[in-house]
Amino acid sequence: MTVFQFIRSNYLANASSMGETHQWREQVLSAILFFVLTLGGATAIPSIVLAISEHLWSVVVVDVFALAWVATIWRLPFLSYQQRAWNFLLFLYLLGVWFLIKVGLTGLIYLLAFPVLTSLLLDIRLSMQALVLASLSLLVVGYVSDANLHVYGFDSHPVMQLVVVTINFAFIAAVMSISCGVLLQRLDSSLEHQRVITASLQQGQSSLKATNEELRLIVAAVARLNDIVMIIKADVDNANKHHLKIVFVNDAFVRQTGFQSEAVIDKSPVFLQGPRTQVDELDRLNQALIACESVHIELICYTHDGSEFWMEADVVPLADEQGVFSHWVATGRDISDRKKAQEHIHRLAYFDVLTGLPNRRLLLDRMSILLATARRSNMISAVLFIDLDHFKYINDARGHAVGDALLNLVAHRLSGSLREVDTVAHIGGDEFVVLLCHISNDVVAGAHAAQAVAEKIRYSISQFFDINGLQYSTTCSIGVTLLPRDNQNSHDLLREADTAMYRAKSSGRNQIAFYETGMQTEVEQRLTMERELGEAISGGHLHMYIQAQVDRLGKPVGGEMLMRWIHPERGFISPALFIPVAEESGMILRLGDWVLEQGCLAQLQLQAAGWDIPLSVNVSPKQFRQSDFVNKVRRVLKYTGASPTRLIFEVTEGLLIDNLQDTIARMLELTTLGIRFSIDDFGTGYSSLAYLKRLPLYELKIDKSFVQDTPNDANGTAIVQSILSMASHLGLKVVAEGVETKEQAEFLIANGCASMQGFLFARPMPLDKWLLLQQQIAQPGKESSRVV
C-alpha cells in the first residue's frame, strides 16, 4: 500500500463521520510518523551497525534518539495533534541542523522538509515562519560549521556560496511550501463545498424520501377514499377544441360506477352521461373547462349497468411548470340519498301524501303564476272546487282504507279528464281543486268551456268505482270561478270557488255552480251571524220556547223546548238560519249545554206550576258524541235538581249510523238515569228496523213533511200509516209533528196516533206565557177549547 492509498483509505473511512480538514492532517501525520519509523528503522539499523564498527558514536546516538523520538510522537495518546505536529517538525529541524553540521548537504533535505511539512501539517503562515527559520539556520550554521557546500564559480568566496545556496534553498522551499499550502487550502475549500453538497444531497435525499413516502400515502389514501376521484388530461387541438381523457381513477370510482380502471384509462368521461344527464350542467362544465376555472356541478350519471345516480363533483384545473392547464382533478360523491331526501321533502311540502297530487301550497303558487300570465295574455282561465257528496258515509261505513282508495281513484279520474297544462290538486279530506289554464280569450266562451269540463268531471265521478271487487258510487258538487278579475289573488280564487261549491251543495248536491258576487255577501252575512250568535249566547238574546204536544182530546201531555233568537236590531231570527251556522262553527256544543240546562230549569218551573209532563230537548250529534256528555248530563241534573224521568232527548237518525255500538252504550248509560230517547224527523234519514230493535227508544216523531201530505196524498198517507203500525208493534210512542189542519188531526187520531204537535194546537211560546194560557183554559166554561 502506498502512502497516498493509505491516506485515501483512512480518509474514506473517517471523512463521512469527521468531515473536517484537520482530520486529513491527523491522518497524514500518523502516516508520516508510521512510515518514518518504519523506513527510518530499516535504514537506521545498518547505519547504526556501520557507525558502531567505525566508532561513530555520535551517529549511533542521533539515530537511536531520532527513532525513539518518532516512536514517542507516534504512540503517546495524550499528546494533541498540535503537540505531535510541532514535535515532529522540531525533530526534522534539529535533524536537519545536525546533518548540516556533520554531513553537509544531507542536512538541506531535512531543512527543506521542515517548512514544507509545516505547510502540510499546520498552515501556510507558520510554514513561512518555518522557512525563514530554516533559511537563517542554513546561513548561520553553514557559516559557523564551515559546511561543505560547493557552488561552482564561488569557491574563493565561502560566504557567497552560503548566500547562493540559502537563496536557492529559500526559493525552492517557498515554492513547495506555498504550493502545498495553497493545495491544502483548495482541498479544504473543496472539502467544505463537498460537505455542503453532501449535506444538501442528504437533505434532498431525506426530503425526496419523505416526499415519496407522502406521495405513496396520498396515492393509497386517494385510492381508498369514499369520494370518487378522477384525473383527466386535457388536450387542445388546432381547432382549439378540448379533448379529455382519463388518466387516473380511484377505487371509489370503480365501486360506484362498475367500470374497471383499466377499461376507462385514456377514454373520455362521456360514458358517464346518459338520457337524463342535465344539459345545462354539462354546459356549465364545458364553459369552466374553456375558461380554466373551478366548477361545482350536480348531475345525473350512469353506471356500467345503466343505473342512474346523482353525483356532486368539484372540478379543479391543474397547471404544469409553464403555467399551462393540462389536467383536471374531479372529486365527486354519490348524493342520490340526499337528492331522494330533498325530493321527499319537496313532495311533502308541495304534494299530497295520499294521492300524489299537488297540495294547497303548490296550488296557491300555481294560482299566483296563472293569475300573472292571464293578466298579461288576457286569456280566461278557471278554478273548479270539487267536493265529494256524502263521502263521510263511505269512510265511516267501510273504513278509512276504502275511503283512501276511493280518493285515489277520484284523483286518477280527475287527472285523466284534463289536459297536461291543467292542474289537479288535493287540498284535504274529500276536496279537490282543478286549474283550467287559458281556456278562452272571451269570458262567455271561457264560462262555457269551464261548464263543459265541470260536466265532464261530474259525469266521470258519478260512475261506479271498483274497490276490492265491490262497487261504490258517489257524486260531487262543483264550484267554478273565472279569472282574471281586478284585485284578484290566489286566496280569493280559492275562496270564490269554495263559496260556489257550497252553493252547489245547498242546491241539492251533485250540482255545478258558478261564483257570483252575491255569494260573497252571503258568506259575509254568514260570518256576521256566527259572530253575533256568539254574542247572543253570552248576551242573553237566546230564549227557550215551549210547544205543547197534545193527545187526541187536545190535552197537553208533553212539550218540546225550542230555541229562539231575538236579535236586538233585526228581531226574530229563524232557527233554520242560525242552527246550521252553529253546527258548522262548533258553537252547537255551547248551545247544546245551554239548552240542556234551560230544559231542566223549565221542567222545575212546570212542576212548580202543577204540570208534571215530560219535556223534550234536542241533542245534536256533535254534542252527543262528546266523551264527557254523560257526565255533563249528570252534573246538570245534580245542579238543577230536575227529574231525569221527565226528560226526553230528541236525536236524529244521522246519529245512529255513526259508530252504532258506542251510541247504544252511551244511550244505555243515560236510560239508566231515567232519561228517554226520541227519534226526531223519523223517516227522512236512514230508517232501519235493525237499529230500532237494538236501541233503547221511547218514541218516534213523524216528520211534518209526511204529516202535511195527509190525508189527501196517498203516498204520504201510506208512510204515516206504516210508521204508526210499526211503532205499535215495537211498543213505541209516536208524536206527529207539523199538524196544522183539523183533517190532519182527525186522520192521525183515526189511525191511532197518541200525540200530536203543531200550529193547530199551539205555537211555540215562552214558558211563562204558555202557563198563563193554560190557567185561562182551565177556567170554567173554557175546557172545551182543549178538545179538537
Short mmCIF file of N, CA, C and O in Angstrom, two decimals, residues 13 74 76 88 91 157 198 209 252 260 327 350 429 533 614 664 681 693 741 775:
data_model
loop_
_atom_site.label_atom_id
_atom_site.label_comp_id
_atom_site.label_asym_id
_atom_site.label_seq_id
_atom_site.Cartn_x
_atom_site.Cartn_y
_atom_site.Cartn_z
N ALA A 13 -12.58 6.21 5.19
CA ALA A 13 -13.14 5.52 6.35
C ALA A 13 -13.68 6.49 7.38
O ALA A 13 -14.57 6.14 8.15
N TRP A 74 4.56 9.11 17.82
CA TRP A 74 3.55 8.27 17.15
C TRP A 74 2.63 7.57 18.15
O TRP A 74 1.44 7.43 17.92
N LEU A 76 2.29 8.21 21.79
CA LEU A 76 1.77 8.84 23.01
C LEU A 76 0.35 9.38 22.73
O LEU A 76 0.19 10.33 21.97
N PHE A 88 7.17 16.73 15.77
CA PHE A 88 7.73 16.13 14.56
C PHE A 88 8.49 17.17 13.73
O PHE A 88 9.59 16.90 13.20
N PHE A 91 11.67 17.90 15.37
CA PHE A 91 12.57 16.77 15.11
C PHE A 91 13.23 16.92 13.75
O PHE A 91 14.45 16.76 13.59
N HIS A 157 34.94 32.35 -2.47
CA HIS A 157 34.06 33.19 -1.62
C HIS A 157 33.10 32.29 -0.86
O HIS A 157 31.96 32.05 -1.31
N THR A 198 -22.78 17.38 0.08
CA THR A 198 -23.21 16.12 0.71
C THR A 198 -24.39 16.33 1.64
O THR A 198 -25.36 15.56 1.64
N LYS A 209 -37.17 11.20 0.02
CA LYS A 209 -37.73 10.01 0.66
C LYS A 209 -39.05 10.34 1.34
O LYS A 209 -40.03 9.59 1.24
N ALA A 252 -63.05 4.12 -5.35
CA ALA A 252 -64.44 4.54 -5.17
C ALA A 252 -65.14 4.69 -6.52
O ALA A 252 -66.34 4.40 -6.64
N GLN A 260 -64.20 -0.82 -14.59
CA GLN A 260 -62.86 -1.11 -14.12
C GLN A 260 -61.90 -0.01 -14.57
O GLN A 260 -62.07 0.59 -15.64
N HIS A 327 -54.25 19.41 -16.84
CA HIS A 327 -55.03 18.34 -16.21
C HIS A 327 -56.17 18.93 -15.38
O HIS A 327 -56.14 20.10 -14.98
N TYR A 350 -95.00 20.09 -1.11
CA TYR A 350 -95.80 20.58 -2.23
C TYR A 350 -96.79 19.56 -2.79
O TYR A 350 -97.55 19.91 -3.68
N GLY A 429 -109.05 16.10 2.91
CA GLY A 429 -110.33 15.43 3.02
C GLY A 429 -110.80 14.93 1.66
O GLY A 429 -110.09 14.22 0.95
N LEU A 533 -124.06 35.34 16.86
CA LEU A 533 -124.58 34.22 17.62
C LEU A 533 -123.75 34.00 18.88
O LEU A 533 -124.29 33.71 19.96
N PRO A 614 -143.60 15.41 30.59
CA PRO A 614 -142.21 15.31 30.12
C PRO A 614 -141.88 16.45 29.14
O PRO A 614 -142.75 16.93 28.40
N ILE A 664 -125.13 3.15 21.17
CA ILE A 664 -126.01 2.34 22.02
C ILE A 664 -125.53 2.33 23.46
O ILE A 664 -126.32 2.48 24.41
N ASP A 681 -137.74 13.65 13.38
CA ASP A 681 -137.83 13.64 11.91
C ASP A 681 -137.70 12.23 11.37
O ASP A 681 -137.00 11.97 10.38
N LYS A 693 -134.76 -2.05 16.73
CA LYS A 693 -134.82 -3.16 17.67
C LYS A 693 -133.71 -3.09 18.72
O LYS A 693 -133.90 -3.51 19.86
N THR A 741 -153.95 21.28 10.34
CA THR A 741 -155.37 21.30 9.95
C THR A 741 -156.13 20.24 10.74
O THR A 741 -155.56 19.27 11.25
N GLN A 775 -153.74 28.45 32.40
CA GLN A 775 -154.60 28.88 33.50
C GLN A 775 -155.92 29.41 32.97
O GLN A 775 -157.00 29.15 33.53
#
